[in-house]
């Protein structure tokens, strides 16, 4: 998953709410349906578009739709969380595709942030996902929103970000040593640990071990770490990077 600092505040809040809703519903996954709820929970003042798909549908009604998950083709693939103390709900493959799509459209149109406009675009463009199925309950409204977003992205220099700030165009593609999308939207934690050899993470061994367990799985191996600013999310990843750099690769 991409590093969160390149997400604007509303996008971060949407992701945090997605995690909270997944835990509230006792789901051991975070899917596109949870992200959709997180996006719709954000204040929309100052946005150049309206994120909605059904008139007069309250958050409570949407939450109940997600709870029931009345889509037969998804029911067999969703399991309740049996862990009484879930540390890191896992993101689904479809949510990863949503985030990838959001990043790609932001990069394509030279945005230097990822906002809820990109997240909702990712939901709309991820076929056969729970979030898209919910949006398509009103196909006309869904298509109109997609058209508005496409127009917004094409003329972004005349629009503004989801924080009412005009997006900054990146430097010319012809400039030397242009950063790749990966370098632009992420941070090289390994390099940071190398540059700060005395860095240590204290009393977070259990959390780091849990992350390693999830990463070591054959399936469902995408951990997600969300929380309020300052609780130590980045420190966990830095601790993981330092631990992984000390592990010797097996011979043969």
PDB file of N, CA and C in Angstrom, residues 122-187:
ATOM      1  N   UNK A 122     -11.393   5.431  -8.151  1.00  0.00           N
ATOM      2  CA  UNK A 122     -10.900   4.063  -8.046  1.00  0.00           C
ATOM      3  C   UNK A 122     -12.012   3.070  -7.775  1.00  0.00           C
ATOM      4  N   UNK A 123     -12.963   3.456  -6.903  1.00  0.00           N
ATOM      5  CA  UNK A 123     -14.109   2.583  -6.612  1.00  0.00           C
ATOM      6  C   UNK A 123     -14.953   2.383  -7.867  1.00  0.00           C
ATOM      7  N   UNK A 124     -15.209   3.478  -8.571  1.00  0.00           N
ATOM      8  CA  UNK A 124     -16.052   3.409  -9.769  1.00  0.00           C
ATOM      9  C   UNK A 124     -15.412   2.584 -10.881  1.00  0.00           C
ATOM     10  N   UNK A 125     -14.091   2.569 -10.939  1.00  0.00           N
ATOM     11  CA  UNK A 125     -13.394   1.912 -12.041  1.00  0.00           C
ATOM     12  C   UNK A 125     -12.950   0.486 -11.730  1.00  0.00           C
ATOM     13  N   UNK A 126     -13.186   0.021 -10.505  1.00  0.00           N
ATOM     14  CA  UNK A 126     -12.794  -1.345 -10.144  1.00  0.00           C
ATOM     15  C   UNK A 126     -13.969  -2.278 -10.371  1.00  0.00           C
ATOM     16  N   UNK A 127     -13.925  -3.008 -11.462  1.00  0.00           N
ATOM     17  CA  UNK A 127     -15.045  -3.862 -11.855  1.00  0.00           C
ATOM     18  C   UNK A 127     -15.268  -5.008 -10.874  1.00  0.00           C
ATOM     19  N   UNK A 128     -16.543  -5.362 -10.706  1.00  0.00           N
ATOM     20  CA  UNK A 128     -16.952  -6.496  -9.878  1.00  0.00           C
ATOM     21  C   UNK A 128     -16.570  -6.337  -8.409  1.00  0.00           C
ATOM     22  N   UNK A 129     -16.443  -5.101  -7.958  1.00  0.00           N
ATOM     23  CA  UNK A 129     -16.142  -4.861  -6.547  1.00  0.00           C
ATOM     24  C   UNK A 129     -17.423  -4.517  -5.800  1.00  0.00           C
ATOM     25  N   UNK A 130     -17.406  -4.724  -4.491  1.00  0.00           N
ATOM     26  CA  UNK A 130     -18.570  -4.388  -3.670  1.00  0.00           C
ATOM     27  C   UNK A 130     -18.915  -2.911  -3.770  1.00  0.00           C
ATOM     28  N   UNK A 131     -17.872  -2.061  -3.728  1.00  0.00           N
ATOM     29  CA  UNK A 131     -18.111  -0.624  -3.799  1.00  0.00           C
ATOM     30  C   UNK A 131     -18.754  -0.220  -5.106  1.00  0.00           C
ATOM     31  N   UNK A 132     -18.263  -0.768  -6.206  1.00  0.00           N
ATOM     32  CA  UNK A 132     -18.847  -0.454  -7.507  1.00  0.00           C
ATOM     33  C   UNK A 132     -20.288  -0.947  -7.585  1.00  0.00           C
ATOM     34  N   UNK A 133     -20.561  -2.130  -7.026  1.00  0.00           N
ATOM     35  CA  UNK A 133     -21.924  -2.662  -7.039  1.00  0.00           C
ATOM     36  C   UNK A 133     -22.880  -1.739  -6.289  1.00  0.00           C
ATOM     37  N   UNK A 134     -22.421  -1.184  -5.170  1.00  0.00           N
ATOM     38  CA  UNK A 134     -23.244  -0.232  -4.423  1.00  0.00           C
ATOM     39  C   UNK A 134     -23.473   1.037  -5.239  1.00  0.00           C
ATOM     40  N   UNK A 135     -22.414   1.542  -5.854  1.00  0.00           N
ATOM     41  CA  UNK A 135     -22.544   2.752  -6.662  1.00  0.00           C
ATOM     42  C   UNK A 135     -23.498   2.539  -7.833  1.00  0.00           C
ATOM     43  N   UNK A 136     -23.473   1.339  -8.402  1.00  0.00           N
ATOM     44  CA  UNK A 136     -24.286   1.057  -9.582  1.00  0.00           C
ATOM     45  C   UNK A 136     -25.748   0.795  -9.256  1.00  0.00           C
ATOM     46  N   UNK A 137     -26.117   0.902  -7.979  1.00  0.00           N
ATOM     47  CA  UNK A 137     -27.538   0.834  -7.639  1.00  0.00           C
ATOM     48  C   UNK A 137     -28.278   1.986  -8.309  1.00  0.00           C
ATOM     49  N   UNK A 138     -27.550   3.044  -8.581  1.00  0.00           N
ATOM     50  CA  UNK A 138     -28.091   4.159  -9.361  1.00  0.00           C
ATOM     51  C   UNK A 138     -27.096   4.422 -10.488  1.00  0.00           C
ATOM     52  N   UNK A 139     -27.235   3.655 -11.571  1.00  0.00           N
ATOM     53  CA  UNK A 139     -26.245   3.707 -12.645  1.00  0.00           C
ATOM     54  C   UNK A 139     -26.158   5.084 -13.300  1.00  0.00           C
ATOM     55  N   UNK A 140     -27.293   5.760 -13.420  1.00  0.00           N
ATOM     56  CA  UNK A 140     -27.286   7.078 -14.061  1.00  0.00           C
ATOM     57  C   UNK A 140     -26.459   8.062 -13.248  1.00  0.00           C
ATOM     58  N   UNK A 141     -26.698   8.091 -11.928  1.00  0.00           N
ATOM     59  CA  UNK A 141     -25.937   8.982 -11.059  1.00  0.00           C
ATOM     60  C   UNK A 141     -24.467   8.594 -11.033  1.00  0.00           C
ATOM     61  N   UNK A 142     -24.207   7.294 -11.031  1.00  0.00           N
ATOM     62  CA  UNK A 142     -22.839   6.795 -11.015  1.00  0.00           C
ATOM     63  C   UNK A 142     -22.084   7.217 -12.269  1.00  0.00           C
ATOM     64  N   UNK A 143     -22.720   7.105 -13.424  1.00  0.00           N
ATOM     65  CA  UNK A 143     -22.078   7.483 -14.683  1.00  0.00           C
ATOM     66  C   UNK A 143     -21.851   8.986 -14.752  1.00  0.00           C
ATOM     67  N   UNK A 144     -22.813   9.760 -14.247  1.00  0.00           N
ATOM     68  CA  UNK A 144     -22.652  11.215 -14.236  1.00  0.00           C
ATOM     69  C   UNK A 144     -21.455  11.611 -13.382  1.00  0.00           C
ATOM     70  N   UNK A 145     -21.316  10.964 -12.228  1.00  0.00           N
ATOM     71  CA  UNK A 145     -20.193  11.269 -11.346  1.00  0.00           C
ATOM     72  C   UNK A 145     -18.877  10.921 -12.026  1.00  0.00           C
ATOM     73  N   UNK A 146     -18.834   9.790 -12.709  1.00  0.00           N
ATOM     74  CA  UNK A 146     -17.622   9.391 -13.413  1.00  0.00           C
ATOM     75  C   UNK A 146     -17.274  10.397 -14.507  1.00  0.00           C
ATOM     76  N   UNK A 147     -18.292  10.885 -15.220  1.00  0.00           N
ATOM     77  CA  UNK A 147     -18.063  11.890 -16.265  1.00  0.00           C
ATOM     78  C   UNK A 147     -17.521  13.187 -15.666  1.00  0.00           C
ATOM     79  N   UNK A 148     -18.092  13.587 -14.522  1.00  0.00           N
ATOM     80  CA  UNK A 148     -17.641  14.812 -13.853  1.00  0.00           C
ATOM     81  C   UNK A 148     -16.186  14.668 -13.415  1.00  0.00           C
ATOM     82  N   UNK A 149     -15.847  13.514 -12.855  1.00  0.00           N
ATOM     83  CA  UNK A 149     -14.477  13.288 -12.400  1.00  0.00           C
ATOM     84  C   UNK A 149     -13.494  13.315 -13.566  1.00  0.00           C
ATOM     85  N   UNK A 150     -13.857  12.674 -14.668  1.00  0.00           N
ATOM     86  CA  UNK A 150     -12.979  12.683 -15.842  1.00  0.00           C
ATOM     87  C   UNK A 150     -12.753  14.099 -16.354  1.00  0.00           C
ATOM     88  N   UNK A 151     -13.822  14.901 -16.358  1.00  0.00           N
ATOM     89  CA  UNK A 151     -13.693  16.301 -16.790  1.00  0.00           C
ATOM     90  C   UNK A 151     -12.833  17.091 -15.816  1.00  0.00           C
ATOM     91  N   UNK A 152     -13.015  16.814 -14.523  1.00  0.00           N
ATOM     92  CA  UNK A 152     -12.230  17.496 -13.493  1.00  0.00           C
ATOM     93  C   UNK A 152     -10.745  17.197 -13.657  1.00  0.00           C
ATOM     94  N   UNK A 153     -10.416  15.939 -13.877  1.00  0.00           N
ATOM     95  CA  UNK A 153      -9.013  15.562 -14.009  1.00  0.00           C
ATOM     96  C   UNK A 153      -8.372  16.198 -15.240  1.00  0.00           C
ATOM     97  N   UNK A 154      -9.134  16.265 -16.337  1.00  0.00           N
ATOM     98  CA  UNK A 154      -8.587  16.807 -17.578  1.00  0.00           C
ATOM     99  C   UNK A 154      -8.327  18.308 -17.477  1.00  0.00           C
ATOM    100  N   UNK A 155      -9.117  18.981 -16.669  1.00  0.00           N
ATOM    101  CA  UNK A 155      -8.949  20.435 -16.540  1.00  0.00           C
ATOM    102  C   UNK A 155      -8.533  20.804 -15.123  1.00  0.00           C
ATOM    103  N   UNK A 156      -7.727  19.942 -14.513  1.00  0.00           N
ATOM    104  CA  UNK A 156      -7.403  20.102 -13.093  1.00  0.00           C
ATOM    105  C   UNK A 156      -6.757  21.439 -12.767  1.00  0.00           C
ATOM    106  N   UNK A 157      -6.010  22.011 -13.707  1.00  0.00           N
ATOM    107  CA  UNK A 157      -5.332  23.268 -13.412  1.00  0.00           C
ATOM    108  C   UNK A 157      -6.305  24.423 -13.226  1.00  0.00           C
ATOM    109  N   UNK A 158      -7.578  24.200 -13.595  1.00  0.00           N
ATOM    110  CA  UNK A 158      -8.599  25.225 -13.375  1.00  0.00           C
ATOM    111  C   UNK A 158      -9.467  24.872 -12.174  1.00  0.00           C
ATOM    112  N   UNK A 159      -9.208  23.700 -11.605  1.00  0.00           N
ATOM    113  CA  UNK A 159     -10.004  23.245 -10.462  1.00  0.00           C
ATOM    114  C   UNK A 159      -9.210  23.391  -9.189  1.00  0.00           C
ATOM    115  N   UNK A 160      -9.504  22.523  -8.223  1.00  0.00           N
ATOM    116  CA  UNK A 160      -8.796  22.588  -6.958  1.00  0.00           C
ATOM    117  C   UNK A 160      -8.896  21.253  -6.264  1.00  0.00           C
ATOM    118  N   UNK A 161      -8.021  21.071  -5.290  1.00  0.00           N
ATOM    119  CA  UNK A 161      -7.951  19.801  -4.583  1.00  0.00           C
ATOM    120  C   UNK A 161      -9.120  19.666  -3.633  1.00  0.00           C
ATOM    121  N   UNK A 162      -9.201  18.503  -2.992  1.00  0.00           N
ATOM    122  CA  UNK A 162     -10.283  18.280  -2.040  1.00  0.00           C
ATOM    123  C   UNK A 162     -10.069  19.066  -0.761  1.00  0.00           C
ATOM    124  N   UNK A 163      -9.015  19.861  -0.710  1.00  0.00           N
ATOM    125  CA  UNK A 163      -8.816  20.786   0.406  1.00  0.00           C
ATOM    126  C   UNK A 163      -8.892  22.226  -0.100  1.00  0.00           C
ATOM    127  N   UNK A 164      -9.544  22.395  -1.281  1.00  0.00           N
ATOM    128  CA  UNK A 164      -9.764  23.716  -1.863  1.00  0.00           C
ATOM    129  C   UNK A 164      -8.458  24.418  -2.212  1.00  0.00           C
ATOM    130  N   UNK A 165      -7.485  23.624  -2.643  1.00  0.00           N
ATOM    131  CA  UNK A 165      -6.196  24.168  -3.052  1.00  0.00           C
ATOM    132  C   UNK A 165      -5.958  23.782  -4.500  1.00  0.00           C
ATOM    133  N   UNK A 166      -5.502  24.716  -5.321  1.00  0.00           N
ATOM    134  CA  UNK A 166      -5.228  24.400  -6.718  1.00  0.00           C
ATOM    135  C   UNK A 166      -4.064  23.418  -6.782  1.00  0.00           C
ATOM    136  N   UNK A 167      -4.234  22.268  -7.445  1.00  0.00           N
ATOM    137  CA  UNK A 167      -3.151  21.293  -7.542  1.00  0.00           C
ATOM    138  C   UNK A 167      -1.935  21.889  -8.237  1.00  0.00           C
ATOM    139  N   UNK A 168      -0.771  21.526  -7.760  1.00  0.00           N
ATOM    140  CA  UNK A 168       0.468  22.017  -8.336  1.00  0.00           C
ATOM    141  C   UNK A 168       0.928  21.082  -9.441  1.00  0.00           C
ATOM    142  N   UNK A 169       1.146  21.622 -10.626  1.00  0.00           N
ATOM    143  CA  UNK A 169       1.609  20.786 -11.741  1.00  0.00           C
ATOM    144  C   UNK A 169       3.066  20.407 -11.504  1.00  0.00           C
ATOM    145  N   UNK A 170       3.371  19.161 -11.776  1.00  0.00           N
ATOM    146  CA  UNK A 170       4.740  18.709 -11.652  1.00  0.00           C
ATOM    147  C   UNK A 170       5.599  19.332 -12.750  1.00  0.00           C
ATOM    148  N   UNK A 171       6.883  19.277 -12.564  1.00  0.00           N
ATOM    149  CA  UNK A 171       7.806  19.836 -13.545  1.00  0.00           C
ATOM    150  C   UNK A 171       7.733  19.051 -14.841  1.00  0.00           C
ATOM    151  N   UNK A 172       8.256  19.636 -15.878  1.00  0.00           N
ATOM    152  CA  UNK A 172       8.202  19.029 -17.203  1.00  0.00           C
ATOM    153  C   UNK A 172       8.740  17.610 -17.200  1.00  0.00           C
ATOM    154  N   UNK A 173       8.095  16.756 -18.000  1.00  0.00           N
ATOM    155  CA  UNK A 173       8.542  15.375 -18.106  1.00  0.00           C
ATOM    156  C   UNK A 173       9.912  15.288 -18.773  1.00  0.00           C
ATOM    157  N   UNK A 174      10.343  16.378 -19.404  1.00  0.00           N
ATOM    158  CA  UNK A 174      11.622  16.366 -20.102  1.00  0.00           C
ATOM    159  C   UNK A 174      12.794  16.698 -19.187  1.00  0.00           C
ATOM    160  N   UNK A 175      12.484  17.078 -17.945  1.00  0.00           N
ATOM    161  CA  UNK A 175      13.578  17.431 -17.055  1.00  0.00           C
ATOM    162  C   UNK A 175      14.382  16.179 -16.701  1.00  0.00           C
ATOM    163  N   UNK A 176      15.656  16.390 -16.362  1.00  0.00           N
ATOM    164  CA  UNK A 176      16.522  15.276 -16.051  1.00  0.00           C
ATOM    165  C   UNK A 176      16.180  14.705 -14.682  1.00  0.00           C
ATOM    166  N   UNK A 177      16.460  13.402 -14.515  1.00  0.00           N
ATOM    167  CA  UNK A 177      16.273  12.725 -13.241  1.00  0.00           C
ATOM    168  C   UNK A 177      14.853  12.857 -12.722  1.00  0.00           C
ATOM    169  N   UNK A 178      13.876  12.756 -13.588  1.00  0.00           N
ATOM    170  CA  UNK A 178      12.473  12.847 -13.175  1.00  0.00           C
ATOM    171  C   UNK A 178      12.129  11.684 -12.244  1.00  0.00           C
ATOM    172  N   UNK A 179      11.494  11.972 -11.131  1.00  0.00           N
ATOM    173  CA  UNK A 179      11.091  10.927 -10.204  1.00  0.00           C
ATOM    174  C   UNK A 179      10.051  10.031 -10.846  1.00  0.00           C
ATOM    175  N   UNK A 180      10.126   8.739 -10.541  1.00  0.00           N
ATOM    176  CA  UNK A 180       9.094   7.821 -10.992  1.00  0.00           C
ATOM    177  C   UNK A 180       7.870   7.999 -10.105  1.00  0.00           C
ATOM    178  N   UNK A 181       6.748   7.407 -10.514  1.00  0.00           N
ATOM    179  CA  UNK A 181       5.537   7.482  -9.691  1.00  0.00           C
ATOM    180  C   UNK A 181       5.789   6.854  -8.330  1.00  0.00           C
ATOM    181  N   UNK A 182       6.550   5.752  -8.301  1.00  0.00           N
ATOM    182  CA  UNK A 182       6.850   5.081  -7.042  1.00  0.00           C
ATOM    183  C   UNK A 182       7.646   5.991  -6.122  1.00  0.00           C
ATOM    184  N   UNK A 183       8.660   6.659  -6.663  1.00  0.00           N
ATOM    185  CA  UNK A 183       9.481   7.555  -5.859  1.00  0.00           C
ATOM    186  C   UNK A 183       8.701   8.776  -5.403  1.00  0.00           C
ATOM    187  N   UNK A 184       7.775   9.229  -6.247  1.00  0.00           N
ATOM    188  CA  UNK A 184       7.033  10.451  -5.937  1.00  0.00           C
ATOM    189  C   UNK A 184       6.008  10.231  -4.831  1.00  0.00           C
ATOM    190  N   UNK A 185       5.293   9.090  -4.889  1.00  0.00           N
ATOM    191  CA  UNK A 185       4.193   8.860  -3.964  1.00  0.00           C
ATOM    192  C   UNK A 185       4.584   8.051  -2.731  1.00  0.00           C
ATOM    193  N   UNK A 186       5.813   7.560  -2.671  1.00  0.00           N
ATOM    194  CA  UNK A 186       6.208   6.731  -1.536  1.00  0.00           C
ATOM    195  C   UNK A 186       7.518   7.218  -0.936  1.00  0.00           C
ATOM    196  N   UNK A 187       7.870   6.641   0.205  1.00  0.00           N
ATOM    197  CA  UNK A 187       9.115   6.964   0.893  1.00  0.00           C
ATOM    198  C   UNK A 187       9.946   5.698   1.034  1.00  0.00           C
TER     199      UNK A 187
END
